Amino acid sequence: MEITRRNALRAEDVAERLTLIRKAYGLGQQDFGERAGLSQPQYNQFETARRLLTLPAALRLCDEYNVTLDYLYRGEPSNLPRDLWLQIRILSKS
């Protein structure tokens, strides 16, 4: 599949979604990452877009925080829990 601007996976977009999820749960980076089995430095690299979120790390976050790969990587919220999505929407508008 050819990578285009429309379907390119950008670390910055994933990082923004990670930040919104973390804030929706009211956690700092260290607690958020550690609860999913990620070190704070490792998680920080994902949230600051220094590294693209790896699939193993994404799966850990999905399991711990009830988010989907579609949301993390594509921004598709349709299968997120309603309360989480509402909180993310509120945070993204502020």
PDB file of N, CA and C in Angstrom:
ATOM      1  N   MET A   1       0.850  -1.178   0.000  1.00  0.00           N
ATOM      2  CA  MET A   1       0.000   0.000   0.000  1.00  0.00           C
ATOM      3  C   MET A   1       0.893   1.238   0.000  1.00  0.00           C
ATOM      4  N   GLU A   2       0.591   2.167  -0.832  1.00  0.00           N
ATOM      5  CA  GLU A   2       1.354   3.405  -0.914  1.00  0.00           C
ATOM      6  C   GLU A   2       0.994   4.311   0.259  1.00  0.00           C
ATOM      7  N   ILE A   3       2.036   4.871   0.862  1.00  0.00           N
ATOM      8  CA  ILE A   3       1.814   5.800   1.974  1.00  0.00           C
ATOM      9  C   ILE A   3       1.479   7.174   1.395  1.00  0.00           C
ATOM     10  N   THR A   4       0.369   7.718   1.813  1.00  0.00           N
ATOM     11  CA  THR A   4      -0.025   9.057   1.391  1.00  0.00           C
ATOM     12  C   THR A   4      -0.227   9.909   2.631  1.00  0.00           C
ATOM     13  N   ARG A   5      -0.384  11.196   2.435  1.00  0.00           N
ATOM     14  CA  ARG A   5      -0.642  12.073   3.588  1.00  0.00           C
ATOM     15  C   ARG A   5      -1.892  11.643   4.331  1.00  0.00           C
ATOM     16  N   ARG A   6      -2.859  11.158   3.612  1.00  0.00           N
ATOM     17  CA  ARG A   6      -4.142  10.806   4.236  1.00  0.00           C
ATOM     18  C   ARG A   6      -4.028   9.608   5.168  1.00  0.00           C
ATOM     19  N   ASN A   7      -3.203   8.616   4.804  1.00  0.00           N
ATOM     20  CA  ASN A   7      -3.156   7.421   5.626  1.00  0.00           C
ATOM     21  C   ASN A   7      -1.805   7.213   6.312  1.00  0.00           C
ATOM     22  N   ALA A   8      -0.916   8.202   6.232  1.00  0.00           N
ATOM     23  CA  ALA A   8       0.389   8.083   6.881  1.00  0.00           C
ATOM     24  C   ALA A   8       0.216   8.088   8.399  1.00  0.00           C
ATOM     25  N   LEU A   9       0.986   7.253   9.053  1.00  0.00           N
ATOM     26  CA  LEU A   9       0.949   7.163  10.504  1.00  0.00           C
ATOM     27  C   LEU A   9       1.975   8.142  11.059  1.00  0.00           C
ATOM     28  N   ARG A  10       1.502   9.128  11.787  1.00  0.00           N
ATOM     29  CA  ARG A  10       2.391  10.156  12.312  1.00  0.00           C
ATOM     30  C   ARG A  10       2.535   9.997  13.822  1.00  0.00           C
ATOM     31  N   ALA A  11       3.781   9.989  14.274  1.00  0.00           N
ATOM     32  CA  ALA A  11       4.054   9.877  15.710  1.00  0.00           C
ATOM     33  C   ALA A  11       3.397  11.013  16.483  1.00  0.00           C
ATOM     34  N   GLU A  12       3.325  12.203  15.881  1.00  0.00           N
ATOM     35  CA  GLU A  12       2.728  13.357  16.558  1.00  0.00           C
ATOM     36  C   GLU A  12       1.239  13.141  16.822  1.00  0.00           C
ATOM     37  N   ASP A  13       0.545  12.528  15.874  1.00  0.00           N
ATOM     38  CA  ASP A  13      -0.886  12.275  16.055  1.00  0.00           C
ATOM     39  C   ASP A  13      -1.122  11.234  17.147  1.00  0.00           C
ATOM     40  N   VAL A  14      -0.322  10.182  17.135  1.00  0.00           N
ATOM     41  CA  VAL A  14      -0.428   9.147  18.164  1.00  0.00           C
ATOM     42  C   VAL A  14      -0.097   9.751  19.525  1.00  0.00           C
ATOM     43  N   ALA A  15       0.936  10.572  19.582  1.00  0.00           N
ATOM     44  CA  ALA A  15       1.332  11.210  20.838  1.00  0.00           C
ATOM     45  C   ALA A  15       0.209  12.073  21.409  1.00  0.00           C
ATOM     46  N   GLU A  16      -0.458  12.809  20.546  1.00  0.00           N
ATOM     47  CA  GLU A  16      -1.572  13.641  20.998  1.00  0.00           C
ATOM     48  C   GLU A  16      -2.697  12.786  21.583  1.00  0.00           C
ATOM     49  N   ARG A  17      -3.004  11.684  20.939  1.00  0.00           N
ATOM     50  CA  ARG A  17      -4.054  10.800  21.457  1.00  0.00           C
ATOM     51  C   ARG A  17      -3.636  10.161  22.780  1.00  0.00           C
ATOM     52  N   LEU A  18      -2.368   9.780  22.904  1.00  0.00           N
ATOM     53  CA  LEU A  18      -1.883   9.231  24.177  1.00  0.00           C
ATOM     54  C   LEU A  18      -2.042  10.246  25.298  1.00  0.00           C
ATOM     55  N   THR A  19      -1.698  11.481  25.026  1.00  0.00           N
ATOM     56  CA  THR A  19      -1.819  12.542  26.028  1.00  0.00           C
ATOM     57  C   THR A  19      -3.271  12.714  26.458  1.00  0.00           C
ATOM     58  N   LEU A  20      -4.179  12.711  25.493  1.00  0.00           N
ATOM     59  CA  LEU A  20      -5.600  12.871  25.819  1.00  0.00           C
ATOM     60  C   LEU A  20      -6.113  11.701  26.665  1.00  0.00           C
ATOM     61  N   ILE A  21      -5.719  10.502  26.324  1.00  0.00           N
ATOM     62  CA  ILE A  21      -6.152   9.329  27.101  1.00  0.00           C
ATOM     63  C   ILE A  21      -5.619   9.434  28.533  1.00  0.00           C
ATOM     64  N   ARG A  22      -4.341   9.741  28.646  1.00  0.00           N
ATOM     65  CA  ARG A  22      -3.718   9.839  29.975  1.00  0.00           C
ATOM     66  C   ARG A  22      -4.414  10.896  30.820  1.00  0.00           C
ATOM     67  N   LYS A  23      -4.665  12.057  30.230  1.00  0.00           N
ATOM     68  CA  LYS A  23      -5.343  13.128  30.967  1.00  0.00           C
ATOM     69  C   LYS A  23      -6.781  12.748  31.311  1.00  0.00           C
ATOM     70  N   ALA A  24      -7.445  12.015  30.441  1.00  0.00           N
ATOM     71  CA  ALA A  24      -8.816  11.567  30.722  1.00  0.00           C
ATOM     72  C   ALA A  24      -8.842  10.667  31.956  1.00  0.00           C
ATOM     73  N   TYR A  25      -7.784   9.917  32.160  1.00  0.00           N
ATOM     74  CA  TYR A  25      -7.674   9.068  33.343  1.00  0.00           C
ATOM     75  C   TYR A  25      -7.095   9.815  34.540  1.00  0.00           C
ATOM     76  N   GLY A  26      -6.665  11.061  34.343  1.00  0.00           N
ATOM     77  CA  GLY A  26      -6.155  11.867  35.432  1.00  0.00           C
ATOM     78  C   GLY A  26      -4.826  11.380  35.997  1.00  0.00           C
ATOM     79  N   LEU A  27      -3.975  10.843  35.134  1.00  0.00           N
ATOM     80  CA  LEU A  27      -2.703  10.282  35.581  1.00  0.00           C
ATOM     81  C   LEU A  27      -1.517  11.045  35.003  1.00  0.00           C
ATOM     82  N   GLY A  28      -0.397  10.992  35.715  1.00  0.00           N
ATOM     83  CA  GLY A  28       0.858  11.501  35.194  1.00  0.00           C
ATOM     84  C   GLY A  28       1.487  10.462  34.286  1.00  0.00           C
ATOM     85  N   GLN A  29       2.500  10.865  33.559  1.00  0.00           N
ATOM     86  CA  GLN A  29       3.157   9.944  32.627  1.00  0.00           C
ATOM     87  C   GLN A  29       3.692   8.696  33.317  1.00  0.00           C
ATOM     88  N   GLN A  30       4.331   8.869  34.454  1.00  0.00           N
ATOM     89  CA  GLN A  30       4.935   7.718  35.122  1.00  0.00           C
ATOM     90  C   GLN A  30       3.885   6.695  35.523  1.00  0.00           C
ATOM     91  N   ASP A  31       2.836   7.145  36.210  1.00  0.00           N
ATOM     92  CA  ASP A  31       1.784   6.213  36.634  1.00  0.00           C
ATOM     93  C   ASP A  31       1.077   5.580  35.444  1.00  0.00           C
ATOM     94  N   PHE A  32       0.793   6.393  34.431  1.00  0.00           N
ATOM     95  CA  PHE A  32       0.085   5.889  33.259  1.00  0.00           C
ATOM     96  C   PHE A  32       0.897   4.791  32.575  1.00  0.00           C
ATOM     97  N   GLY A  33       2.167   5.057  32.341  1.00  0.00           N
ATOM     98  CA  GLY A  33       3.014   4.071  31.680  1.00  0.00           C
ATOM     99  C   GLY A  33       3.233   2.829  32.517  1.00  0.00           C
ATOM    100  N   GLU A  34       3.541   3.024  33.790  1.00  0.00           N
ATOM    101  CA  GLU A  34       3.841   1.882  34.658  1.00  0.00           C
ATOM    102  C   GLU A  34       2.654   0.948  34.826  1.00  0.00           C
ATOM    103  N   ARG A  35       1.451   1.484  34.886  1.00  0.00           N
ATOM    104  CA  ARG A  35       0.265   0.620  35.002  1.00  0.00           C
ATOM    105  C   ARG A  35       0.124  -0.295  33.803  1.00  0.00           C
ATOM    106  N   ALA A  36       0.682   0.109  32.675  1.00  0.00           N
ATOM    107  CA  ALA A  36       0.634  -0.718  31.462  1.00  0.00           C
ATOM    108  C   ALA A  36       1.941  -1.487  31.252  1.00  0.00           C
ATOM    109  N   GLY A  37       2.825  -1.443  32.231  1.00  0.00           N
ATOM    110  CA  GLY A  37       4.071  -2.183  32.131  1.00  0.00           C
ATOM    111  C   GLY A  37       5.145  -1.495  31.314  1.00  0.00           C
ATOM    112  N   LEU A  38       5.045  -0.177  31.169  1.00  0.00           N
ATOM    113  CA  LEU A  38       6.032   0.601  30.419  1.00  0.00           C
ATOM    114  C   LEU A  38       6.791   1.502  31.387  1.00  0.00           C
ATOM    115  N   SER A  39       8.073   1.660  31.157  1.00  0.00           N
ATOM    116  CA  SER A  39       8.842   2.570  32.004  1.00  0.00           C
ATOM    117  C   SER A  39       8.468   4.009  31.646  1.00  0.00           C
ATOM    118  N   GLN A  40       8.711   4.929  32.575  1.00  0.00           N
ATOM    119  CA  GLN A  40       8.408   6.327  32.311  1.00  0.00           C
ATOM    120  C   GLN A  40       9.213   6.860  31.129  1.00  0.00           C
ATOM    121  N   PRO A  41      10.526   6.573  31.037  1.00  0.00           N
ATOM    122  CA  PRO A  41      11.260   7.071  29.868  1.00  0.00           C
ATOM    123  C   PRO A  41      10.728   6.509  28.541  1.00  0.00           C
ATOM    124  N   GLN A  42      10.370   5.248  28.542  1.00  0.00           N
ATOM    125  CA  GLN A  42       9.834   4.630  27.320  1.00  0.00           C
ATOM    126  C   GLN A  42       8.502   5.283  26.944  1.00  0.00           C
ATOM    127  N   TYR A  43       7.598   5.409  27.916  1.00  0.00           N
ATOM    128  CA  TYR A  43       6.312   6.019  27.632  1.00  0.00           C
ATOM    129  C   TYR A  43       6.483   7.470  27.189  1.00  0.00           C
ATOM    130  N   ASN A  44       7.386   8.194  27.845  1.00  0.00           N
ATOM    131  CA  ASN A  44       7.625   9.593  27.500  1.00  0.00           C
ATOM    132  C   ASN A  44       8.030   9.742  26.036  1.00  0.00           C
ATOM    133  N   GLN A  45       8.832   8.835  25.532  1.00  0.00           N
ATOM    134  CA  GLN A  45       9.237   8.904  24.122  1.00  0.00           C
ATOM    135  C   GLN A  45       8.041   8.778  23.185  1.00  0.00           C
ATOM    136  N   PHE A  46       7.062   7.982  23.564  1.00  0.00           N
ATOM    137  CA  PHE A  46       5.861   7.834  22.741  1.00  0.00           C
ATOM    138  C   PHE A  46       4.987   9.084  22.827  1.00  0.00           C
ATOM    139  N   GLU A  47       4.815   9.600  24.050  1.00  0.00           N
ATOM    140  CA  GLU A  47       3.923  10.744  24.225  1.00  0.00           C
ATOM    141  C   GLU A  47       4.519  12.049  23.693  1.00  0.00           C
ATOM    142  N   THR A  48       5.813  12.122  23.583  1.00  0.00           N
ATOM    143  CA  THR A  48       6.449  13.316  23.036  1.00  0.00           C
ATOM    144  C   THR A  48       6.809  13.150  21.559  1.00  0.00           C
ATOM    145  N   ALA A  49       6.397  12.059  20.963  1.00  0.00           N
ATOM    146  CA  ALA A  49       6.589  11.771  19.533  1.00  0.00           C
ATOM    147  C   ALA A  49       8.054  11.619  19.133  1.00  0.00           C
ATOM    148  N   ARG A  50       8.905  11.288  20.090  1.00  0.00           N
ATOM    149  CA  ARG A  50      10.292  10.989  19.730  1.00  0.00           C
ATOM    150  C   ARG A  50      10.405   9.605  19.112  1.00  0.00           C
ATOM    151  N   ARG A  51       9.448   8.742  19.445  1.00  0.00           N
ATOM    152  CA  ARG A  51       9.353   7.407  18.848  1.00  0.00           C
ATOM    153  C   ARG A  51       7.887   7.114  18.567  1.00  0.00           C
ATOM    154  N   LEU A  52       7.649   6.413  17.476  1.00  0.00           N
ATOM    155  CA  LEU A  52       6.286   5.970  17.189  1.00  0.00           C
ATOM    156  C   LEU A  52       5.929   4.844  18.152  1.00  0.00           C
ATOM    157  N   LEU A  53       4.742   4.884  18.676  1.00  0.00           N
ATOM    158  CA  LEU A  53       4.258   3.859  19.592  1.00  0.00           C
ATOM    159  C   LEU A  53       4.395   2.482  18.958  1.00  0.00           C
ATOM    160  N   THR A  54       5.069   1.580  19.647  1.00  0.00           N
ATOM    161  CA  THR A  54       5.256   0.225  19.124  1.00  0.00           C
ATOM    162  C   THR A  54       3.985  -0.593  19.348  1.00  0.00           C
ATOM    163  N   LEU A  55       3.814  -1.622  18.559  1.00  0.00           N
ATOM    164  CA  LEU A  55       2.632  -2.472  18.707  1.00  0.00           C
ATOM    165  C   LEU A  55       2.584  -3.159  20.068  1.00  0.00           C
ATOM    166  N   PRO A  56       3.682  -3.738  20.581  1.00  0.00           N
ATOM    167  CA  PRO A  56       3.599  -4.339  21.919  1.00  0.00           C
ATOM    168  C   PRO A  56       3.185  -3.337  22.998  1.00  0.00           C
ATOM    169  N   ALA A  57       3.727  -2.129  22.935  1.00  0.00           N
ATOM    170  CA  ALA A  57       3.354  -1.107  23.924  1.00  0.00           C
ATOM    171  C   ALA A  57       1.895  -0.700  23.740  1.00  0.00           C
ATOM    172  N   ALA A  58       1.453  -0.568  22.501  1.00  0.00           N
ATOM    173  CA  ALA A  58       0.063  -0.200  22.230  1.00  0.00           C
ATOM    174  C   ALA A  58      -0.895  -1.256  22.771  1.00  0.00           C
ATOM    175  N   LEU A  59      -0.555  -2.510  22.592  1.00  0.00           N
ATOM    176  CA  LEU A  59      -1.423  -3.575  23.102  1.00  0.00           C
ATOM    177  C   LEU A  59      -1.514  -3.547  24.619  1.00  0.00           C
ATOM    178  N   ARG A  60      -0.408  -3.253  25.291  1.00  0.00           N
ATOM    179  CA  ARG A  60      -0.437  -3.121  26.755  1.00  0.00           C
ATOM    180  C   ARG A  60      -1.353  -1.977  27.178  1.00  0.00           C
ATOM    181  N   LEU A  61      -1.251  -0.848  26.474  1.00  0.00           N
ATOM    182  CA  LEU A  61      -2.111   0.295  26.789  1.00  0.00           C
ATOM    183  C   LEU A  61      -3.578  -0.035  26.524  1.00  0.00           C
ATOM    184  N   CYS A  62      -3.847  -0.734  25.440  1.00  0.00           N
ATOM    185  CA  CYS A  62      -5.224  -1.129  25.126  1.00  0.00           C
ATOM    186  C   CYS A  62      -5.800  -2.005  26.228  1.00  0.00           C
ATOM    187  N   ASP A  63      -5.028  -2.975  26.678  1.00  0.00           N
ATOM    188  CA  ASP A  63      -5.497  -3.882  27.727  1.00  0.00           C
ATOM    189  C   ASP A  63      -5.737  -3.156  29.049  1.00  0.00           C
ATOM    190  N   GLU A  64      -4.843  -2.262  29.398  1.00  0.00           N
ATOM    191  CA  GLU A  64      -4.940  -1.579  30.698  1.00  0.00           C
ATOM    192  C   GLU A  64      -6.010  -0.493  30.714  1.00  0.00           C
ATOM    193  N   TYR A  65      -6.166   0.232  29.606  1.00  0.00           N
ATOM    194  CA  TYR A  65      -7.024   1.420  29.613  1.00  0.00           C
ATOM    195  C   TYR A  65      -8.265   1.306  28.734  1.00  0.00           C
ATOM    196  N   ASN A  66      -8.529   0.136  28.219  1.00  0.00           N
ATOM    197  CA  ASN A  66      -9.755  -0.097  27.449  1.00  0.00           C
ATOM    198  C   ASN A  66      -9.870   0.843  26.245  1.00  0.00           C
ATOM    199  N   VAL A  67      -8.749   1.023  25.549  1.00  0.00           N
ATOM    200  CA  VAL A  67      -8.733   1.783  24.305  1.00  0.00           C
ATOM    201  C   VAL A  67      -8.486   0.810  23.160  1.00  0.00           C
ATOM    202  N   THR A  68      -8.600   1.287  21.954  1.00  0.00           N
ATOM    203  CA  THR A  68      -8.438   0.413  20.797  1.00  0.00           C
ATOM    204  C   THR A  68      -7.233   0.833  19.960  1.00  0.00           C
ATOM    205  N   LEU A  69      -6.710  -0.124  19.220  1.00  0.00           N
ATOM    206  CA  LEU A  69      -5.625   0.190  18.288  1.00  0.00           C
ATOM    207  C   LEU A  69      -6.111   1.181  17.237  1.00  0.00           C
ATOM    208  N   ASP A  70      -7.352   1.041  16.816  1.00  0.00           N
ATOM    209  CA  ASP A  70      -7.911   1.984  15.831  1.00  0.00           C
ATOM    210  C   ASP A  70      -7.859   3.417  16.344  1.00  0.00           C
ATOM    211  N   TYR A  71      -8.139   3.608  17.617  1.00  0.00           N
ATOM    212  CA  TYR A  71      -8.065   4.969  18.154  1.00  0.00           C
ATOM    213  C   TYR A  71      -6.613   5.421  18.289  1.00  0.00           C
ATOM    214  N   LEU A  72      -5.768   4.580  18.865  1.00  0.00           N
ATOM    215  CA  LEU A  72      -4.374   4.978  19.074  1.00  0.00           C
ATOM    216  C   LEU A  72      -3.680   5.343  17.769  1.00  0.00           C
ATOM    217  N   TYR A  73      -3.824   4.498  16.763  1.00  0.00           N
ATOM    218  CA  TYR A  73      -3.079   4.691  15.519  1.00  0.00           C
ATOM    219  C   TYR A  73      -3.821   5.500  14.458  1.00  0.00           C
ATOM    220  N   ARG A  74      -5.130   5.413  14.429  1.00  0.00           N
ATOM    221  CA  ARG A  74      -5.897   6.075  13.370  1.00  0.00           C
ATOM    222  C   ARG A  74      -6.792   7.204  13.858  1.00  0.00           C
ATOM    223  N   GLY A  75      -7.035   7.266  15.156  1.00  0.00           N
ATOM    224  CA  GLY A  75      -7.921   8.302  15.681  1.00  0.00           C
ATOM    225  C   GLY A  75      -9.394   7.961  15.528  1.00  0.00           C
ATOM    226  N   GLU A  76      -9.702   6.693  15.286  1.00  0.00           N
ATOM    227  CA  GLU A  76     -11.089   6.245  15.101  1.00  0.00           C
ATOM    228  C   GLU A  76     -11.689   5.903  16.468  1.00  0.00           C
ATOM    229  N   PRO A  77     -12.633   6.720  16.970  1.00  0.00           N
ATOM    230  CA  PRO A  77     -13.145   6.536  18.328  1.00  0.00           C
ATOM    231  C   PRO A  77     -14.353   5.611  18.464  1.00  0.00           C
ATOM    232  N   SER A  78     -14.837   5.044  17.386  1.00  0.00           N
ATOM    233  CA  SER A  78     -16.133   4.359  17.424  1.00  0.00           C
ATOM    234  C   SER A  78     -16.224   3.218  18.437  1.00  0.00           C
ATOM    235  N   ASN A  79     -15.145   2.572  18.791  1.00  0.00           N
ATOM    236  CA  ASN A  79     -15.223   1.457  19.742  1.00  0.00           C
ATOM    237  C   ASN A  79     -14.688   1.785  21.128  1.00  0.00           C
ATOM    238  N   LEU A  80     -14.465   3.062  21.398  1.00  0.00           N
ATOM    239  CA  LEU A  80     -14.045   3.458  22.740  1.00  0.00           C
ATOM    240  C   LEU A  80     -15.245   3.458  23.678  1.00  0.00           C
ATOM    241  N   PRO A  81     -15.004   3.230  24.967  1.00  0.00           N
ATOM    242  CA  PRO A  81     -16.098   3.388  25.932  1.00  0.00           C
ATOM    243  C   PRO A  81     -16.638   4.820  25.870  1.00  0.00           C
ATOM    244  N   ARG A  82     -17.937   4.943  25.959  1.00  0.00           N
ATOM    245  CA  ARG A  82     -18.590   6.244  25.805  1.00  0.00           C
ATOM    246  C   ARG A  82     -18.043   7.293  26.770  1.00  0.00           C
ATOM    247  N   ASP A  83     -17.914   6.944  28.049  1.00  0.00           N
ATOM    248  CA  ASP A  83     -17.430   7.912  29.047  1.00  0.00           C
ATOM    249  C   ASP A  83     -16.012   8.386  28.731  1.00  0.00           C
ATOM    250  N   LEU A  84     -15.171   7.473  28.281  1.00  0.00           N
ATOM    251  CA  LEU A  84     -13.804   7.849  27.926  1.00  0.00           C
ATOM    252  C   LEU A  84     -13.814   8.790  26.728  1.00  0.00           C
ATOM    253  N   TRP A  85     -14.602   8.482  25.722  1.00  0.00           N
ATOM    254  CA  TRP A  85     -14.658   9.329  24.532  1.00  0.00           C
ATOM    255  C   TRP A  85     -15.185  10.722  24.867  1.00  0.00           C
ATOM    256  N   LEU A  86     -16.183  10.807  25.717  1.00  0.00           N
ATOM    257  CA  LEU A  86     -16.707  12.119  26.117  1.00  0.00           C
ATOM    258  C   LEU A  86     -15.639  12.934  26.836  1.00  0.00           C
ATOM    259  N   GLN A  87     -14.886  12.292  27.723  1.00  0.00           N
ATOM    260  CA  GLN A  87     -13.823  12.994  28.443  1.00  0.00           C
ATOM    261  C   GLN A  87     -12.728  13.447  27.482  1.00  0.00           C
ATOM    262  N   ILE A  88     -12.366  12.622  26.527  1.00  0.00           N
ATOM    263  CA  ILE A  88     -11.358  12.989  25.514  1.00  0.00           C
ATOM    264  C   ILE A  88     -11.836  14.179  24.700  1.00  0.00           C
ATOM    265  N   ARG A  89     -13.103  14.184  24.314  1.00  0.00           N
ATOM    266  CA  ARG A  89     -13.659  15.309  23.546  1.00  0.00           C
ATOM    267  C   ARG A  89     -13.579  16.602  24.343  1.00  0.00           C
ATOM    268  N   ILE A  90     -13.904  16.529  25.615  1.00  0.00           N
ATOM    269  CA  ILE A  90     -13.841  17.716  26.473  1.00  0.00           C
ATOM    270  C   ILE A  90     -12.403  18.220  26.553  1.00  0.00           C
ATOM    271  N   LEU A  91     -11.477  17.332  26.768  1.00  0.00           N
ATOM    272  CA  LEU A  91     -10.065  17.707  26.888  1.00  0.00           C
ATOM    273  C   LEU A  91      -9.506  18.263  25.577  1.00  0.00           C
ATOM    274  N   SER A  92      -9.943  17.715  24.461  1.00  0.00           N
ATOM    275  CA  SER A  92      -9.404  18.173  23.174  1.00  0.00           C
ATOM    276  C   SER A  92      -9.923  19.558  22.793  1.00  0.00           C
ATOM    277  N   LYS A  93     -11.016  19.994  23.407  1.00  0.00           N
ATOM    278  CA  LYS A  93     -11.565  21.323  23.122  1.00  0.00           C
ATOM    279  C   LYS A  93     -10.970  22.398  24.021  1.00  0.00           C
ATOM    280  N   SER A  94     -10.291  21.962  25.080  1.00  0.00           N
ATOM    281  CA  SER A  94      -9.745  22.976  26.015  1.00  0.00           C
ATOM    282  C   SER A  94      -8.331  23.362  25.685  1.00  0.00           C
TER     283      SER A  94
END
